[in-house]
PDB file of C-alpha atoms in Angstrom:
ATOM      1  CA  UNK A   1       2.805 -38.247 -18.134  1.00 65.00           C
ATOM      2  CA  UNK A   2      -0.935 -38.891 -17.895  1.00 70.00           C
ATOM      3  CA  UNK A   3      -0.686 -39.225 -14.108  1.00 73.00           C
ATOM      4  CA  UNK A   4       1.184 -35.928 -13.860  1.00 77.00           C
ATOM      5  CA  UNK A   5      -1.369 -34.166 -16.037  1.00 76.00           C
ATOM      6  CA  UNK A   6      -4.224 -35.693 -14.062  1.00 77.00           C
ATOM      7  CA  UNK A   7      -2.553 -34.578 -10.830  1.00 75.00           C
ATOM      8  CA  UNK A   8      -2.146 -31.000 -12.085  1.00 80.00           C
ATOM      9  CA  UNK A   9      -5.752 -30.815 -13.256  1.00 76.00           C
ATOM     10  CA  UNK A  10      -6.987 -32.144  -9.914  1.00 75.00           C
ATOM     11  CA  UNK A  11      -4.795 -29.644  -8.059  1.00 76.00           C
ATOM     12  CA  UNK A  12      -6.135 -26.768 -10.139  1.00 80.00           C
ATOM     13  CA  UNK A  13      -9.721 -27.830  -9.470  1.00 80.00           C
ATOM     14  CA  UNK A  14      -9.051 -28.077  -5.732  1.00 80.00           C
ATOM     15  CA  UNK A  15      -7.351 -24.655  -5.648  1.00 77.00           C
ATOM     16  CA  UNK A  16     -10.182 -23.111  -7.670  1.00 73.00           C
ATOM     17  CA  UNK A  17     -12.714 -24.590  -5.242  1.00 75.00           C
ATOM     18  CA  UNK A  18     -10.793 -23.292  -2.211  1.00 79.00           C
ATOM     19  CA  UNK A  19     -10.555 -19.862  -3.824  1.00 75.00           C
ATOM     20  CA  UNK A  20     -14.294 -19.874  -4.462  1.00 78.00           C
ATOM     21  CA  UNK A  21     -15.090 -20.927  -0.870  1.00 80.00           C
ATOM     22  CA  UNK A  22     -12.836 -18.208   0.576  1.00 77.00           C
ATOM     23  CA  UNK A  23     -14.371 -15.603  -1.744  1.00 73.00           C
ATOM     24  CA  UNK A  24     -17.870 -16.667  -0.707  1.00 79.00           C
ATOM     25  CA  UNK A  25     -16.948 -16.322   2.954  1.00 77.00           C
ATOM     26  CA  UNK A  26     -15.457 -12.864   2.395  1.00 74.00           C
ATOM     27  CA  UNK A  27     -18.595 -11.811   0.529  1.00 80.00           C
ATOM     28  CA  UNK A  28     -20.700 -12.796   3.546  1.00 81.00           C
ATOM     29  CA  UNK A  29     -18.406 -10.732   5.810  1.00 78.00           C
ATOM     30  CA  UNK A  30     -18.628  -7.786   3.412  1.00 79.00           C
ATOM     31  CA  UNK A  31     -22.428  -7.868   3.212  1.00 82.00           C
ATOM     32  CA  UNK A  32     -22.698  -7.959   7.020  1.00 79.00           C
ATOM     33  CA  UNK A  33     -20.275  -5.037   7.479  1.00 81.00           C
ATOM     34  CA  UNK A  34     -21.965  -1.716   8.257  1.00 82.00           C
ATOM     35  CA  UNK A  35     -19.080   0.387   9.496  1.00 81.00           C
ATOM     36  CA  UNK A  36     -15.877   1.897   8.146  1.00 80.00           C
ATOM     37  CA  UNK A  37     -14.766   2.765   4.641  1.00 82.00           C
ATOM     38  CA  UNK A  38     -14.169  -0.717   3.263  1.00 77.00           C
ATOM     39  CA  UNK A  39     -17.768  -0.945   2.144  1.00 84.00           C
ATOM     40  CA  UNK A  40     -19.447  -0.504   5.538  1.00 85.00           C
ATOM     41  CA  UNK A  41     -20.772   3.027   4.976  1.00 91.00           C
ATOM     42  CA  UNK A  42     -22.083   2.034   1.562  1.00 93.00           C
ATOM     43  CA  UNK A  43     -23.810  -1.050   2.972  1.00 91.00           C
ATOM     44  CA  UNK A  44     -25.349   0.957   5.817  1.00 92.00           C
ATOM     45  CA  UNK A  45     -26.797   3.494   3.397  1.00 94.00           C
ATOM     46  CA  UNK A  46     -28.206   0.820   1.074  1.00 94.00           C
ATOM     47  CA  UNK A  47     -29.667  -1.213   3.940  1.00 92.00           C
ATOM     48  CA  UNK A  48     -31.215   1.607   5.943  1.00 93.00           C
ATOM     49  CA  UNK A  49     -32.124   4.405   3.528  1.00 94.00           C
ATOM     50  CA  UNK A  50     -34.650   4.390   0.722  1.00 94.00           C
ATOM     51  CA  UNK A  51     -34.937   8.174   0.486  1.00 96.00           C
ATOM     52  CA  UNK A  52     -32.158  10.708   1.072  1.00 97.00           C
ATOM     53  CA  UNK A  53     -32.611  14.453   0.886  1.00 97.00           C
ATOM     54  CA  UNK A  54     -28.926  15.402   0.644  1.00 98.00           C
ATOM     55  CA  UNK A  55     -26.293  12.743  -0.060  1.00 98.00           C
ATOM     56  CA  UNK A  56     -22.733  14.007   0.414  1.00 98.00           C
ATOM     57  CA  UNK A  57     -19.665  12.697  -1.437  1.00 97.00           C
ATOM     58  CA  UNK A  58     -16.007  13.646  -1.191  1.00 97.00           C
ATOM     59  CA  UNK A  59     -12.705  12.990   0.529  1.00 96.00           C
ATOM     60  CA  UNK A  60     -11.800  13.698   4.165  1.00 94.00           C
ATOM     61  CA  UNK A  61     -12.669  17.381   3.722  1.00 94.00           C
ATOM     62  CA  UNK A  62     -16.248  16.324   3.190  1.00 96.00           C
ATOM     63  CA  UNK A  63     -16.230  13.335   5.542  1.00 95.00           C
ATOM     64  CA  UNK A  64     -15.254  15.540   8.498  1.00 95.00           C
ATOM     65  CA  UNK A  65     -16.836  18.821   7.362  1.00 96.00           C
ATOM     66  CA  UNK A  66     -20.440  17.948   6.488  1.00 97.00           C
ATOM     67  CA  UNK A  67     -22.792  17.090   9.371  1.00 97.00           C
ATOM     68  CA  UNK A  68     -25.948  15.540   7.854  1.00 97.00           C
ATOM     69  CA  UNK A  69     -28.188  16.332  10.829  1.00 95.00           C
ATOM     70  CA  UNK A  70     -27.210  20.017  10.640  1.00 96.00           C
ATOM     71  CA  UNK A  71     -28.319  20.070   7.006  1.00 96.00           C
ATOM     72  CA  UNK A  72     -31.697  18.755   8.080  1.00 93.00           C
ATOM     73  CA  UNK A  73     -33.501  15.425   8.439  1.00 93.00           C
ATOM     74  CA  UNK A  74     -32.857  12.315   6.340  1.00 95.00           C
ATOM     75  CA  UNK A  75     -29.375  13.166   5.015  1.00 97.00           C
ATOM     76  CA  UNK A  76     -26.265  10.982   4.734  1.00 97.00           C
ATOM     77  CA  UNK A  77     -22.513  11.552   4.375  1.00 97.00           C
ATOM     78  CA  UNK A  78     -21.047   8.906   2.046  1.00 96.00           C
ATOM     79  CA  UNK A  79     -17.576  10.466   1.844  1.00 96.00           C
ATOM     80  CA  UNK A  80     -14.399   8.366   1.852  1.00 95.00           C
ATOM     81  CA  UNK A  81     -11.062   9.651   3.115  1.00 94.00           C
ATOM     82  CA  UNK A  82      -8.262  10.030   0.578  1.00 93.00           C
ATOM     83  CA  UNK A  83     -10.342   9.200  -2.482  1.00 96.00           C
ATOM     84  CA  UNK A  84     -10.237  11.214  -5.705  1.00 96.00           C
ATOM     85  CA  UNK A  85     -12.993  12.225  -8.116  1.00 97.00           C
ATOM     86  CA  UNK A  86     -12.885   8.988 -10.138  1.00 97.00           C
ATOM     87  CA  UNK A  87     -13.881   7.036  -6.989  1.00 97.00           C
ATOM     88  CA  UNK A  88     -16.738   9.402  -6.155  1.00 98.00           C
ATOM     89  CA  UNK A  89     -17.954   9.247  -9.765  1.00 98.00           C
ATOM     90  CA  UNK A  90     -18.065   5.452  -9.673  1.00 97.00           C
ATOM     91  CA  UNK A  91     -19.847   5.423  -6.315  1.00 97.00           C
ATOM     92  CA  UNK A  92     -22.407   8.003  -7.445  1.00 98.00           C
ATOM     93  CA  UNK A  93     -23.011   5.930 -10.598  1.00 98.00           C
ATOM     94  CA  UNK A  94     -23.621   2.832  -8.481  1.00 97.00           C
ATOM     95  CA  UNK A  95     -26.017   4.573  -6.087  1.00 97.00           C
ATOM     96  CA  UNK A  96     -28.010   6.277  -8.836  1.00 97.00           C
ATOM     97  CA  UNK A  97     -28.107   3.483 -11.406  1.00 96.00           C
ATOM     98  CA  UNK A  98     -28.053   0.274  -9.380  1.00 96.00           C
ATOM     99  CA  UNK A  99     -29.441   0.905  -5.910  1.00 95.00           C
ATOM    100  CA  UNK A 100     -33.040   1.383  -4.842  1.00 94.00           C
ATOM    101  CA  UNK A 101     -32.454   4.770  -3.227  1.00 96.00           C
ATOM    102  CA  UNK A 102     -34.213   8.016  -4.090  1.00 96.00           C
ATOM    103  CA  UNK A 103     -31.916  11.055  -3.817  1.00 97.00           C
ATOM    104  CA  UNK A 104     -33.038  14.674  -3.943  1.00 97.00           C
ATOM    105  CA  UNK A 105     -29.644  16.455  -3.895  1.00 98.00           C
ATOM    106  CA  UNK A 106     -26.035  15.357  -4.287  1.00 98.00           C
ATOM    107  CA  UNK A 107     -23.492  17.513  -2.464  1.00 98.00           C
ATOM    108  CA  UNK A 108     -20.049  16.855  -3.959  1.00 98.00           C
ATOM    109  CA  UNK A 109     -16.802  18.161  -2.492  1.00 98.00           C
ATOM    110  CA  UNK A 110     -14.227  19.070  -5.151  1.00 96.00           C
ATOM    111  CA  UNK A 111     -10.599  20.072  -4.743  1.00 93.00           C
ATOM    112  CA  UNK A 112      -8.996  22.888  -6.760  1.00 91.00           C
ATOM    113  CA  UNK A 113      -5.654  21.084  -6.798  1.00 89.00           C
ATOM    114  CA  UNK A 114      -7.203  17.922  -8.229  1.00 93.00           C
ATOM    115  CA  UNK A 115      -9.246  19.865 -10.773  1.00 92.00           C
ATOM    116  CA  UNK A 116      -6.190  21.714 -12.029  1.00 90.00           C
ATOM    117  CA  UNK A 117      -3.541  18.975 -11.960  1.00 86.00           C
ATOM    118  CA  UNK A 118      -3.962  15.432 -13.255  1.00 84.00           C
ATOM    119  CA  UNK A 119      -2.224  12.624 -11.372  1.00 84.00           C
ATOM    120  CA  UNK A 120      -2.138   9.159 -12.961  1.00 87.00           C
ATOM    121  CA  UNK A 121      -2.137   7.468  -9.561  1.00 89.00           C
ATOM    122  CA  UNK A 122      -5.569   8.929  -8.751  1.00 92.00           C
ATOM    123  CA  UNK A 123      -7.103   6.747 -11.461  1.00 95.00           C
ATOM    124  CA  UNK A 124      -6.332   3.656  -9.377  1.00 94.00           C
ATOM    125  CA  UNK A 125      -8.720   4.842  -6.653  1.00 95.00           C
ATOM    126  CA  UNK A 126     -11.480   3.221  -8.708  1.00 96.00           C
ATOM    127  CA  UNK A 127     -10.084  -0.155  -7.614  1.00 94.00           C
ATOM    128  CA  UNK A 128     -11.412   0.574  -4.126  1.00 93.00           C
ATOM    129  CA  UNK A 129     -14.794  -0.197  -5.696  1.00 95.00           C
ATOM    130  CA  UNK A 130     -13.692  -3.641  -6.948  1.00 93.00           C
ATOM    131  CA  UNK A 131     -16.719  -5.239  -5.289  1.00 92.00           C
ATOM    132  CA  UNK A 132     -18.911  -3.678  -7.998  1.00 94.00           C
ATOM    133  CA  UNK A 133     -16.786  -5.010 -10.873  1.00 94.00           C
ATOM    134  CA  UNK A 134     -19.114  -6.895 -13.200  1.00 93.00           C
ATOM    135  CA  UNK A 135     -22.135  -5.306 -11.487  1.00 95.00           C
ATOM    136  CA  UNK A 136     -21.640  -1.691 -12.488  1.00 97.00           C
ATOM    137  CA  UNK A 137     -20.816  -0.952 -16.135  1.00 97.00           C
ATOM    138  CA  UNK A 138     -19.002   2.347 -15.554  1.00 97.00           C
ATOM    139  CA  UNK A 139     -16.844   0.962 -12.720  1.00 97.00           C
ATOM    140  CA  UNK A 140     -16.092  -2.205 -14.694  1.00 96.00           C
ATOM    141  CA  UNK A 141     -14.988  -0.315 -17.796  1.00 96.00           C
ATOM    142  CA  UNK A 142     -12.921   2.116 -15.741  1.00 96.00           C
ATOM    143  CA  UNK A 143     -11.045  -0.682 -13.977  1.00 95.00           C
ATOM    144  CA  UNK A 144     -10.420  -2.457 -17.278  1.00 95.00           C
ATOM    145  CA  UNK A 145      -8.985   0.747 -18.741  1.00 94.00           C
ATOM    146  CA  UNK A 146      -6.236   0.911 -16.093  1.00 93.00           C
ATOM    147  CA  UNK A 147      -4.177  -1.762 -17.887  1.00 91.00           C
ATOM    148  CA  UNK A 148      -4.721  -4.897 -19.952  1.00 89.00           C
ATOM    149  CA  UNK A 149      -4.086  -7.218 -16.977  1.00 90.00           C
ATOM    150  CA  UNK A 150      -6.925  -5.994 -14.775  1.00 90.00           C
ATOM    151  CA  UNK A 151      -9.721  -8.045 -16.352  1.00 88.00           C
ATOM    152  CA  UNK A 152      -7.706 -11.242 -15.946  1.00 88.00           C
ATOM    153  CA  UNK A 153      -7.149 -10.621 -12.232  1.00 89.00           C
ATOM    154  CA  UNK A 154     -10.885 -10.934 -11.651  1.00 87.00           C
ATOM    155  CA  UNK A 155     -10.780 -14.535 -12.868  1.00 86.00           C
ATOM    156  CA  UNK A 156      -9.759 -15.238  -9.258  1.00 85.00           C
ATOM    157  CA  UNK A 157     -12.900 -14.691  -7.130  1.00 83.00           C
ATOM    158  CA  UNK A 158     -10.817 -13.584  -4.137  1.00 82.00           C
ATOM    159  CA  UNK A 159      -9.252 -10.666  -6.050  1.00 86.00           C
ATOM    160  CA  UNK A 160     -12.262  -8.465  -5.262  1.00 85.00           C
ATOM    161  CA  UNK A 161     -11.238  -8.645  -1.611  1.00 78.00           C
ATOM    162  CA  UNK A 162      -7.542  -7.933  -2.112  1.00 80.00           C
ATOM    163  CA  UNK A 163      -6.419  -5.477   0.565  1.00 77.00           C
ATOM    164  CA  UNK A 164      -9.704  -5.586   2.499  1.00 78.00           C
ATOM    165  CA  UNK A 165      -9.459  -8.922   4.322  1.00 74.00           C
ATOM    166  CA  UNK A 166      -7.981  -7.688   7.665  1.00 77.00           C
ATOM    167  CA  UNK A 167     -10.523  -4.863   7.879  1.00 78.00           C
ATOM    168  CA  UNK A 168     -13.462  -7.129   7.070  1.00 74.00           C
ATOM    169  CA  UNK A 169     -12.394  -9.651   9.711  1.00 76.00           C
ATOM    170  CA  UNK A 170     -11.823  -6.920  12.310  1.00 76.00           C
ATOM    171  CA  UNK A 171     -15.210  -5.336  11.660  1.00 71.00           C
ATOM    172  CA  UNK A 172     -16.938  -8.700  11.935  1.00 69.00           C
ATOM    173  CA  UNK A 173     -16.086  -8.645  15.659  1.00 71.00           C
ATOM    174  CA  UNK A 174     -17.350  -5.083  16.110  1.00 67.00           C
ATOM    175  CA  UNK A 175     -21.019  -5.038  15.279  1.00 60.00           C
ATOM    176  CA  UNK A 176     -21.797  -1.570  16.654  1.00 61.00           C
ATOM    177  CA  UNK A 177     -22.130   1.099  13.975  1.00 59.00           C
ATOM    178  CA  UNK A 178     -19.935   4.196  14.116  1.00 63.00           C
ATOM    179  CA  UNK A 179     -22.664   6.496  12.836  1.00 72.00           C
ATOM    180  CA  UNK A 180     -26.229   6.344  11.603  1.00 84.00           C
ATOM    181  CA  UNK A 181     -25.705   9.151   9.078  1.00 92.00           C
ATOM    182  CA  UNK A 182     -22.163   8.486   7.848  1.00 91.00           C
ATOM    183  CA  UNK A 183     -20.565  11.396   9.706  1.00 92.00           C
ATOM    184  CA  UNK A 184     -17.596  10.736  11.977  1.00 85.00           C
ATOM    185  CA  UNK A 185     -16.640  13.942  13.836  1.00 89.00           C
ATOM    186  CA  UNK A 186     -13.124  15.206  14.486  1.00 89.00           C
ATOM    187  CA  UNK A 187     -13.475  16.207  18.116  1.00 89.00           C
ATOM    188  CA  UNK A 188     -11.719  19.399  19.292  1.00 85.00           C
ATOM    189  CA  UNK A 189      -8.450  18.778  21.148  1.00 86.00           C
ATOM    190  CA  UNK A 190      -6.239  20.996  23.306  1.00 85.00           C
ATOM    191  CA  UNK A 191      -3.407  20.497  20.815  1.00 87.00           C
ATOM    192  CA  UNK A 192      -5.419  21.681  17.802  1.00 84.00           C
ATOM    193  CA  UNK A 193      -3.889  25.173  17.805  1.00 84.00           C
ATOM    194  CA  UNK A 194      -0.369  23.723  17.989  1.00 85.00           C
ATOM    195  CA  UNK A 195      -1.086  21.303  15.149  1.00 86.00           C
ATOM    196  CA  UNK A 196      -2.562  24.037  12.977  1.00 86.00           C
ATOM    197  CA  UNK A 197       0.273  26.507  13.536  1.00 88.00           C
ATOM    198  CA  UNK A 198       2.977  23.888  13.014  1.00 87.00           C
ATOM    199  CA  UNK A 199       1.409  22.729   9.751  1.00 85.00           C
ATOM    200  CA  UNK A 200       0.768  26.311   8.613  1.00 85.00           C
ATOM    201  CA  UNK A 201       4.415  27.228   9.173  1.00 83.00           C
ATOM    202  CA  UNK A 202       5.488  24.204   7.128  1.00 82.00           C
ATOM    203  CA  UNK A 203       3.011  24.682   4.277  1.00 78.00           C
ATOM    204  CA  UNK A 204       3.737  26.717   1.186  1.00 68.00           C
ATOM    205  CA  UNK A 205       0.384  28.406   0.494  1.00 61.00           C
ATOM    206  CA  UNK A 206       1.387  29.200  -3.081  1.00 59.00           C
ATOM    207  CA  UNK A 207       2.523  25.730  -4.095  1.00 59.00           C
ATOM    208  CA  UNK A 208      -0.608  24.837  -6.093  1.00 54.00           C
ATOM    209  CA  UNK A 209      -1.757  28.278  -7.166  1.00 60.00           C
ATOM    210  CA  UNK A 210      -1.273  29.910 -10.531  1.00 65.00           C
ATOM    211  CA  UNK A 211      -3.133  32.720 -12.251  1.00 71.00           C
ATOM    212  CA  UNK A 212      -4.865  30.478 -14.782  1.00 82.00           C
ATOM    213  CA  UNK A 213      -6.566  27.645 -12.924  1.00 88.00           C
ATOM    214  CA  UNK A 214      -8.563  25.236 -15.080  1.00 90.00           C
ATOM    215  CA  UNK A 215     -10.119  21.762 -15.057  1.00 93.00           C
ATOM    216  CA  UNK A 216      -8.129  18.867 -16.474  1.00 93.00           C
ATOM    217  CA  UNK A 217      -9.678  16.574 -19.081  1.00 94.00           C
ATOM    218  CA  UNK A 218     -10.259  13.673 -16.665  1.00 95.00           C
ATOM    219  CA  UNK A 219     -12.128  15.792 -14.146  1.00 96.00           C
ATOM    220  CA  UNK A 220     -14.174  17.280 -16.981  1.00 96.00           C
ATOM    221  CA  UNK A 221     -15.176  13.751 -17.968  1.00 96.00           C
ATOM    222  CA  UNK A 222     -16.142  12.784 -14.421  1.00 97.00           C
ATOM    223  CA  UNK A 223     -18.074  15.952 -13.617  1.00 97.00           C
ATOM    224  CA  UNK A 224     -20.044  15.703 -16.859  1.00 97.00           C
ATOM    225  CA  UNK A 225     -20.827  12.045 -16.179  1.00 98.00           C
ATOM    226  CA  UNK A 226     -22.126  12.911 -12.702  1.00 98.00           C
ATOM    227  CA  UNK A 227     -24.136  15.804 -14.140  1.00 98.00           C
ATOM    228  CA  UNK A 228     -25.775  13.515 -16.740  1.00 97.00           C
ATOM    229  CA  UNK A 229     -26.567  10.905 -14.085  1.00 97.00           C
ATOM    230  CA  UNK A 230     -28.280  13.564 -11.987  1.00 97.00           C
ATOM    231  CA  UNK A 231     -30.209  14.957 -14.941  1.00 97.00           C
ATOM    232  CA  UNK A 232     -31.515  11.498 -15.769  1.00 95.00           C
ATOM    233  CA  UNK A 233     -32.931  11.075 -12.256  1.00 95.00           C
ATOM    234  CA  UNK A 234     -33.904  14.746 -11.688  1.00 96.00           C
ATOM    235  CA  UNK A 235     -31.335  15.065  -8.889  1.00 98.00           C
ATOM    236  CA  UNK A 236     -29.932  18.477  -7.996  1.00 97.00           C
ATOM    237  CA  UNK A 237     -26.121  18.497  -8.188  1.00 98.00           C
ATOM    238  CA  UNK A 238     -24.254  20.950  -5.966  1.00 98.00           C
ATOM    239  CA  UNK A 239     -20.454  21.062  -5.820  1.00 98.00           C
ATOM    240  CA  UNK A 240     -18.512  22.847  -3.109  1.00 98.00           C
ATOM    241  CA  UNK A 241     -14.900  23.762  -2.392  1.00 97.00           C
ATOM    242  CA  UNK A 242     -13.877  23.490   1.274  1.00 96.00           C
ATOM    243  CA  UNK A 243     -12.096  26.290   3.148  1.00 95.00           C
ATOM    244  CA  UNK A 244      -8.503  26.157   4.390  1.00 93.00           C
ATOM    245  CA  UNK A 245      -6.726  27.878   7.266  1.00 93.00           C
ATOM    246  CA  UNK A 246      -4.893  31.064   6.209  1.00 88.00           C
ATOM    247  CA  UNK A 247      -3.857  29.867   2.772  1.00 85.00           C
ATOM    248  CA  UNK A 248      -3.341  31.991  -0.332  1.00 84.00           C
ATOM    249  CA  UNK A 249      -6.426  34.049  -1.195  1.00 86.00           C
ATOM    250  CA  UNK A 250      -7.353  33.048  -4.730  1.00 87.00           C
ATOM    251  CA  UNK A 251      -8.707  35.945  -6.809  1.00 86.00           C
ATOM    252  CA  UNK A 252     -11.798  35.127  -8.869  1.00 87.00           C
ATOM    253  CA  UNK A 253      -9.939  35.970 -12.081  1.00 89.00           C
ATOM    254  CA  UNK A 254      -7.547  33.085 -11.308  1.00 89.00           C
ATOM    255  CA  UNK A 255     -10.567  30.756 -11.092  1.00 91.00           C
ATOM    256  CA  UNK A 256     -12.434  32.156 -14.091  1.00 91.00           C
ATOM    257  CA  UNK A 257     -12.024  28.979 -16.191  1.00 93.00           C
ATOM    258  CA  UNK A 258     -13.390  26.837 -13.363  1.00 94.00           C
ATOM    259  CA  UNK A 259     -16.294  29.183 -12.669  1.00 94.00           C
ATOM    260  CA  UNK A 260     -17.120  29.398 -16.388  1.00 95.00           C
ATOM    261  CA  UNK A 261     -17.285  25.600 -16.657  1.00 95.00           C
ATOM    262  CA  UNK A 262     -19.804  25.273 -13.814  1.00 96.00           C
ATOM    263  CA  UNK A 263     -21.874  28.146 -15.194  1.00 95.00           C
ATOM    264  CA  UNK A 264     -21.966  26.661 -18.712  1.00 96.00           C
ATOM    265  CA  UNK A 265     -22.811  23.195 -17.416  1.00 95.00           C
ATOM    266  CA  UNK A 266     -25.525  24.595 -15.113  1.00 95.00           C
ATOM    267  CA  UNK A 267     -23.917  22.973 -12.068  1.00 97.00           C
ATOM    268  CA  UNK A 268     -24.217  24.825  -8.774  1.00 97.00           C
ATOM    269  CA  UNK A 269     -20.830  25.687  -7.233  1.00 97.00           C
ATOM    270  CA  UNK A 270     -20.403  26.852  -3.634  1.00 97.00           C
ATOM    271  CA  UNK A 271     -16.864  28.207  -3.398  1.00 96.00           C
ATOM    272  CA  UNK A 272     -15.483  28.481   0.149  1.00 97.00           C
ATOM    273  CA  UNK A 273     -11.814  28.485  -0.859  1.00 93.00           C
ATOM    274  CA  UNK A 274     -11.448  32.057   0.454  1.00 94.00           C
ATOM    275  CA  UNK A 275     -13.813  31.678   3.398  1.00 95.00           C
ATOM    276  CA  UNK A 276     -10.986  32.176   5.920  1.00 94.00           C
ATOM    277  CA  UNK A 277     -10.346  35.661   4.499  1.00 94.00           C
ATOM    278  CA  UNK A 278     -14.029  36.586   4.284  1.00 94.00           C
ATOM    279  CA  UNK A 279     -15.526  35.139   7.458  1.00 94.00           C
ATOM    280  CA  UNK A 280     -14.061  35.908  10.909  1.00 95.00           C
ATOM    281  CA  UNK A 281     -15.582  32.746  12.354  1.00 95.00           C
ATOM    282  CA  UNK A 282     -13.146  30.672  10.301  1.00 95.00           C
ATOM    283  CA  UNK A 283     -10.175  32.752  11.463  1.00 95.00           C
ATOM    284  CA  UNK A 284     -10.614  31.231  14.914  1.00 94.00           C
ATOM    285  CA  UNK A 285      -7.818  28.656  15.174  1.00 94.00           C
ATOM    286  CA  UNK A 286      -9.877  26.565  17.609  1.00 94.00           C
ATOM    287  CA  UNK A 287     -12.344  25.468  14.916  1.00 95.00           C
ATOM    288  CA  UNK A 288      -9.549  23.742  12.964  1.00 95.00           C
ATOM    289  CA  UNK A 289      -7.825  20.399  13.540  1.00 94.00           C
ATOM    290  CA  UNK A 290      -5.156  21.172  10.917  1.00 92.00           C
ATOM    291  CA  UNK A 291      -4.638  23.590   8.029  1.00 92.00           C
ATOM    292  CA  UNK A 292      -6.967  21.656   5.719  1.00 93.00           C
ATOM    293  CA  UNK A 293      -9.511  20.158   8.106  1.00 94.00           C
ATOM    294  CA  UNK A 294     -12.094  21.614  10.463  1.00 96.00           C
ATOM    295  CA  UNK A 295     -12.879  19.973  13.788  1.00 95.00           C
ATOM    296  CA  UNK A 296     -16.480  19.365  14.868  1.00 95.00           C
ATOM    297  CA  UNK A 297     -16.957  23.025  15.890  1.00 95.00           C
ATOM    298  CA  UNK A 298     -15.746  24.206  12.502  1.00 96.00           C
ATOM    299  CA  UNK A 299     -17.747  21.533  10.682  1.00 97.00           C
ATOM    300  CA  UNK A 300     -20.897  22.801  12.367  1.00 96.00           C
ATOM    301  CA  UNK A 301     -20.111  26.354  11.200  1.00 97.00           C
ATOM    302  CA  UNK A 302     -19.468  25.247   7.616  1.00 97.00           C
ATOM    303  CA  UNK A 303     -22.498  22.958   7.424  1.00 98.00           C
ATOM    304  CA  UNK A 304     -24.778  25.745   8.675  1.00 97.00           C
ATOM    305  CA  UNK A 305     -23.261  28.067   6.067  1.00 97.00           C
ATOM    306  CA  UNK A 306     -23.882  25.477   3.336  1.00 97.00           C
ATOM    307  CA  UNK A 307     -27.446  24.902   4.565  1.00 97.00           C
ATOM    308  CA  UNK A 308     -28.130  28.624   4.293  1.00 97.00           C
ATOM    309  CA  UNK A 309     -26.541  28.851   0.841  1.00 97.00           C
ATOM    310  CA  UNK A 310     -28.532  25.835  -0.383  1.00 96.00           C
ATOM    311  CA  UNK A 311     -31.714  27.589   0.706  1.00 95.00           C
ATOM    312  CA  UNK A 312     -30.739  30.566  -1.461  1.00 93.00           C
ATOM    313  CA  UNK A 313     -29.944  28.626  -4.648  1.00 88.00           C
TER     314      UNK A 313
END
């Protein structure tokens, strides 16, 4: 019995040591990664920027729509495809509270659908910031709140790298950086018009629209947290809603609750949800890659429009 117990204890110690060694190796790979959305863009910003004029956050409709150099010098696009507001809130918290970076303006892309409808699965996007568990209070508490098991998973050092190992290894062999300002363009293609029309014909433009749009309680929490972070550091917060190709034109009275919130909270809101219907430049099908995303030509148009509107705030 004593031999068996001794054997089990020894095995556990060996496994714990192996786990620790693997985790240490993955941490080295992570810290040396400066490309992609598995931490590379974040690392590149932290390593190479001490001052940023405009720091952009959002999902793919910010990642592919906002060209930092068109906004002016010393800007960066820290957007991550497919991520919801909880992820962006955690990342903004980390940059403002824990990193040695001075930011003048935060440009945050928001989505009317996400503001209006709450999806439980979106909350799990915060786990894409697992690396900062134990280092960032807001991220740590948010991950713990997902379920009672989460805090125990982090007892294994390798858990922080769950789901990221193949990407980290692949990027370790590709040392060249994709972009020096975080922007990865969607280049115009000959098939863009076909893609746009096919998707438009198969999209119900009214599927997410009602006449009483509002902001769900989770998004209220996240937007207020971001606002308070910015106030503490004297950072200007500007939110924007991206345009879409020939979707339902949303009357302002439908968005009155959303507009009222931003007005009461003194948060700037640039609303381009109806830009297609108001600006002929965005009616050109060749500036779109699909119904919801602009290609590089369209991104240049939108970024110039945002630059002009920022000047007039």
